Amino acid sequence: MDLTTFLIQLLNALQYGLLLFLVASGLTLIFGIMGIINLAHGSFYMMGAYMAFALTSATGNLFVAILLGIVLSALIGFLLEWGLFSRLYKRDHLDQVLLTYGLILMFEEIRSMIVGDDVHGVRIPEMLSASVQLSETLSYPVYRLFMSAVCIVLAVLMYWLIRHTRLGMMIRAGSSNREMVQSLGINIDLIYRLVFALGVTLAAFAGMLAAPVSSVYPGMGNQVLIICFVVVVIGGVGSVWGALVAALLIGLADTFGKVIIPDFAGLTVYLLMAVVLLWRPEGIFRRI
Amino acid sequence: MSHEVNRRQFLISSAAVAAGLALPSAPLFAQGARKVRVGLMLPYTGTYAALGNAITNGFKLAVEQGGGKLGGSEVEYFTVDDESDPAKAPENANKLIKRDNVDVLVGTVHSGVALAMTRVARETKSLLIVPNAGADEITGPLCAPNIFRTSFSAWQPAYAMGNVMAERKHKNVVTLSWKYSFGEQSVAGFKEAFEKAGGKVVKELYLPFPNVEFQPYLTEIAALKPDAVFVFFAGGGAVKFVKDYAAAGLKSTIPLYGSGFLTDGTLEAQGEAAEGLLTTLHYADGLDIPKDKEFRAAYASAFKMQPDVYAVQGYDTAQLFAAGLAAVKGDVGKRDELIKAMESATIDSPRGKFTLSKAHNPVQDIYLRKVEGKENKVVSVAAKALADPARGCRM
């Protein structure tokens, strides 16, 4: 592998890792802060991808579709927390698994009813559809650079939100002692609702962003969900920073694994997980 | 006295009449009036629904052309949606065999489901005709006297492509496919022919099924700079791959080849990106075969749509079974004769006449096709009367 190929594969790895982080950070927020095992998180990702497809077909513009999709998925996240998840905080993990598993089935059925079971593609917007020539033989699609840039901006924003804002402080405090925060007169229920809506929106947004490069197909959420759990486990449960590092590591393992040992394309990620867990059974980082 | 006699005579004669009515009617029922029971186990929902419907349409067209009869017998259908779910396959197959008591089981599209059906058919000794699924095992290690296939084996179109690419003076080739049995069998078939003809597969790339994130592989292909690329993809994955390949700027520098599934039923969605691609399959557009023209016209007028390769396979499934039924005059109890007639049948297919190999897989021409407009136009015959090697079949 020459240097250019190596660098481009590095770009591929970065882009995949950042996208994974976007999905997994929502999962780790919901799990780490609210303590809910959310199996339906992959379904939010799928929902986003199908929204991107349906809304792009309707409006003819991916960016308009993404804006509409963000509003819609935030609303759906808010309503889900209000109607279902808020009842789960005090229940044990088995109840949470049952409910969120039921949600997976419901999301698949609803998708099937509204858009059917076909595989769809989403067209890359004209202004981002070019490629940059990086060497004589290798060019790199602009849209993928755009995806990486958006993900980096969001990661920085999230870091800032959790570390340096009042809201972030309340979120962090709430995750360690809910009652104490409540007794200080802070509306922790509303904060939780917002965090949950944020988690759903992040997953859906990742789905929308990925739709033009990964196509849109039934069951796509479950594939992502499994990898996201690997991210959370490697990074350390509840740690957003850990999720970022883990997602990037997985991006590297997956991308280079595919190219160097294609026969084990699906395995490298799990090998990485095994190695990390032998070294640090609780993941690389712990808690926020 | 005479009164008595009359009464006795009446009783005797009425008994005779009753017996006379009852006796001849029994064999009549067994031979002529009994309908042949056909079990269709195909996908009618989900990703493969269009394929299941095309196969069903093709089958029914052959029956209609026989005046509602198949090999002289009237047909009764029993239908199950297999949902392309291997987990439900044994139960569905058993339902048709045990509850509905079908004389022939027809199915299916998905190789995993078809393999499960094959196992059930082997256990119950039921007659099975596979109208699509290409898993090599069905007419390989799992072959049996009661199991037939009217489509292809994964090996066939790929093997033919190996020769085509060698003839086109490509030396170093990279292959790319999903890592599941059909993909691996396609690559193996291609590699066998290509390397025998002096070519070299420099790298075999695989991605997990049904993953469609091709970017790392396209980058790798661009870096390896092979003379050409051979792929297996189908359906939505094929649409995306062909578009991504063109978008990465590879189409003009490294020629792309595939087995026919790459461009069958996908051209509408692939558009410009597919133009000029070469693929191999046992069917093509623009075949100069009278039977094909007749079939296409009949299909179009019956179903108000154009037939595809799946419709052809459904049609030939009915033709194959009809050949068996005609030989035993509809008496499916004569199993050995029925199977013998099916084995030795020559099927007058829209794809061109074909016979069956010892392992019950079609011995057929594989066409080289080129994408022109929205059609897979025939270019030449890539392999004449190609028989699957049927490795592992003991029959």
Tab-separated table of C-alpha atoms in Angstrom, chain A residues 35-184:
chain	number	residue	atom	x	y	z
A	35	GLY	CA	-29.379	4.453	32.639
A	36	ILE	CA	-31.677	3.112	29.935
A	37	ILE	CA	-30.626	0.245	27.709
A	38	ASN	CA	-31.971	1.469	24.409
A	39	LEU	CA	-32.085	-1.258	21.772
A	40	ALA	CA	-34.180	1.001	19.540
A	41	HIS	CA	-31.305	3.406	18.954
A	42	GLY	CA	-30.465	1.807	15.608
A	43	SER	CA	-34.078	2.307	14.596
A	44	PHE	CA	-33.658	6.057	15.062
A	45	TYR	CA	-30.710	5.884	12.672
A	46	MET	CA	-32.824	3.986	10.137
A	47	MET	CA	-35.678	6.451	10.661
A	48	GLY	CA	-33.289	9.278	9.795
A	49	ALA	CA	-32.086	7.583	6.631
A	50	TYR	CA	-35.639	6.913	5.435
A	51	MET	CA	-36.617	10.492	6.308
A	52	ALA	CA	-33.733	11.706	4.167
A	53	PHE	CA	-34.975	9.549	1.309
A	54	ALA	CA	-38.672	10.441	1.630
A	55	LEU	CA	-38.145	14.144	2.286
A	56	THR	CA	-35.541	14.503	-0.471
A	57	SER	CA	-37.977	12.899	-2.899
A	58	ALA	CA	-40.671	15.304	-1.720
A	59	THR	CA	-38.643	18.521	-1.570
A	60	GLY	CA	-35.930	17.760	-4.115
A	61	ASN	CA	-33.199	19.044	-1.819
A	62	LEU	CA	-31.175	17.034	0.696
A	63	PHE	CA	-30.417	20.035	2.904
A	64	VAL	CA	-34.070	21.008	3.242
A	65	ALA	CA	-34.822	17.336	3.934
A	66	ILE	CA	-32.190	17.230	6.682
A	67	LEU	CA	-33.510	20.396	8.343
A	68	LEU	CA	-37.078	19.057	8.302
A	69	GLY	CA	-35.803	15.677	9.474
A	70	ILE	CA	-33.988	17.197	12.455
A	71	VAL	CA	-37.144	18.976	13.615
A	72	LEU	CA	-39.251	15.852	13.106
A	73	SER	CA	-36.886	13.487	14.881
A	74	ALA	CA	-36.388	15.866	17.820
A	75	LEU	CA	-40.162	15.966	18.165
A	76	ILE	CA	-40.427	12.195	17.931
A	77	GLY	CA	-37.669	11.816	20.538
A	78	PHE	CA	-39.414	14.256	22.867
A	79	LEU	CA	-42.752	12.439	22.529
A	80	LEU	CA	-41.162	8.996	22.995
A	81	GLU	CA	-39.500	10.104	26.216
A	82	TRP	CA	-42.721	11.663	27.458
A	83	GLY	CA	-44.929	8.745	26.521
A	84	LEU	CA	-42.731	5.702	27.063
A	85	PHE	CA	-39.178	6.143	28.287
A	86	SER	CA	-39.988	8.378	31.266
A	87	ARG	CA	-41.788	5.382	32.754
A	88	LEU	CA	-38.674	3.244	32.483
A	89	TYR	CA	-36.161	5.005	34.721
A	90	LYS	CA	-37.219	3.132	37.814
A	91	ARG	CA	-37.777	-0.212	36.081
A	92	ASP	CA	-35.074	-2.832	35.771
A	93	HIS	CA	-33.054	-3.481	32.641
A	94	LEU	CA	-35.180	-6.412	31.499
A	95	ASP	CA	-38.234	-4.152	31.170
A	96	GLN	CA	-36.169	-1.644	29.219
A	97	VAL	CA	-34.896	-4.333	26.875
A	98	LEU	CA	-38.448	-5.582	26.322
A	99	LEU	CA	-39.894	-2.173	25.553
A	100	THR	CA	-37.080	-1.028	23.297
A	101	TYR	CA	-37.060	-4.356	21.476
A	102	GLY	CA	-40.768	-3.867	20.873
A	103	LEU	CA	-39.943	-0.445	19.471
A	104	ILE	CA	-37.516	-2.003	16.960
A	105	LEU	CA	-40.337	-4.205	15.639
A	106	MET	CA	-42.741	-1.273	15.531
A	107	PHE	CA	-40.297	0.973	13.686
A	108	GLU	CA	-39.666	-1.753	11.088
A	109	GLU	CA	-43.405	-2.254	10.591
A	110	ILE	CA	-44.135	1.455	10.354
A	111	ARG	CA	-41.319	1.877	7.858
A	112	SER	CA	-42.680	-1.039	5.861
A	113	MET	CA	-46.154	0.515	5.846
A	114	ILE	CA	-45.049	4.027	4.879
A	115	VAL	CA	-42.166	3.505	2.421
A	116	GLY	CA	-42.187	-0.264	1.754
A	117	ASP	CA	-39.318	-2.761	1.847
A	118	ASP	CA	-37.277	-1.590	-1.123
A	119	VAL	CA	-33.701	-0.412	-1.111
A	120	HIS	CA	-33.367	3.248	-2.001
A	121	GLY	CA	-30.589	5.608	-2.890
A	122	VAL	CA	-30.403	9.309	-2.103
A	123	ARG	CA	-28.775	11.578	-4.610
A	124	ILE	CA	-25.791	13.616	-3.442
A	125	PRO	CA	-26.554	17.359	-3.808
A	126	GLU	CA	-25.104	18.864	-6.963
A	127	MET	CA	-22.730	21.250	-5.168
A	128	LEU	CA	-21.113	18.374	-3.227
A	129	SER	CA	-21.074	15.718	-5.925
A	130	ALA	CA	-17.576	16.422	-7.277
A	131	SER	CA	-14.363	14.611	-6.408
A	132	VAL	CA	-10.996	15.980	-5.380
A	133	GLN	CA	-8.032	14.533	-7.227
A	134	LEU	CA	-5.566	13.455	-4.547
A	135	SER	CA	-3.101	11.618	-6.746
A	136	GLU	CA	-2.796	10.404	-10.300
A	137	THR	CA	-5.157	7.476	-9.819
A	138	LEU	CA	-7.026	8.349	-6.659
A	139	SER	CA	-9.775	10.873	-6.219
A	140	TYR	CA	-11.901	11.455	-3.154
A	141	PRO	CA	-15.609	12.388	-3.143
A	142	VAL	CA	-16.280	15.855	-1.724
A	143	TYR	CA	-19.443	14.690	0.035
A	144	ARG	CA	-17.413	12.390	2.288
A	145	LEU	CA	-15.132	15.260	3.305
A	146	PHE	CA	-18.255	17.289	4.016
A	147	MET	CA	-19.626	14.466	6.211
A	148	SER	CA	-16.423	14.327	8.233
A	149	ALA	CA	-16.404	18.099	8.665
A	150	VAL	CA	-20.008	18.146	9.901
A	151	CYS	CA	-19.288	15.332	12.353
A	152	ILE	CA	-16.230	17.119	13.745
A	153	VAL	CA	-18.220	20.322	14.256
A	154	LEU	CA	-20.931	18.387	16.078
A	155	ALA	CA	-18.405	16.568	18.270
A	156	VAL	CA	-16.870	19.889	19.313
A	157	LEU	CA	-20.312	21.352	19.971
A	158	MET	CA	-21.222	18.400	22.159
A	159	TYR	CA	-18.003	18.666	24.107
A	160	TRP	CA	-18.670	22.347	24.681
A	161	LEU	CA	-22.283	21.704	25.673
A	162	ILE	CA	-21.444	19.077	28.257
A	163	ARG	CA	-18.231	20.597	29.656
A	164	HIS	CA	-18.734	24.345	29.478
A	165	THR	CA	-22.416	25.214	29.721
A	166	ARG	CA	-24.816	25.438	32.615
A	167	LEU	CA	-27.071	22.880	30.960
A	168	GLY	CA	-24.118	20.518	30.591
A	169	MET	CA	-23.321	20.929	34.251
A	170	MET	CA	-26.882	20.073	35.206
A	171	ILE	CA	-26.840	17.045	32.910
A	172	ARG	CA	-23.617	15.791	34.470
A	173	ALA	CA	-24.905	16.412	37.949
A	174	GLY	CA	-28.192	14.697	37.179
A	175	SER	CA	-26.427	11.596	35.990
A	176	SER	CA	-24.632	11.164	39.303
A	177	ASN	CA	-27.385	12.189	41.703
A	178	ARG	CA	-30.827	12.821	40.385
A	179	GLU	CA	-32.524	13.565	43.721
A	180	MET	CA	-29.911	16.064	44.800
A	181	VAL	CA	-30.236	18.028	41.567
A	182	GLN	CA	-34.018	17.978	41.853
A	183	SER	CA	-33.912	19.293	45.396
A	184	LEU	CA	-31.923	22.279	44.132
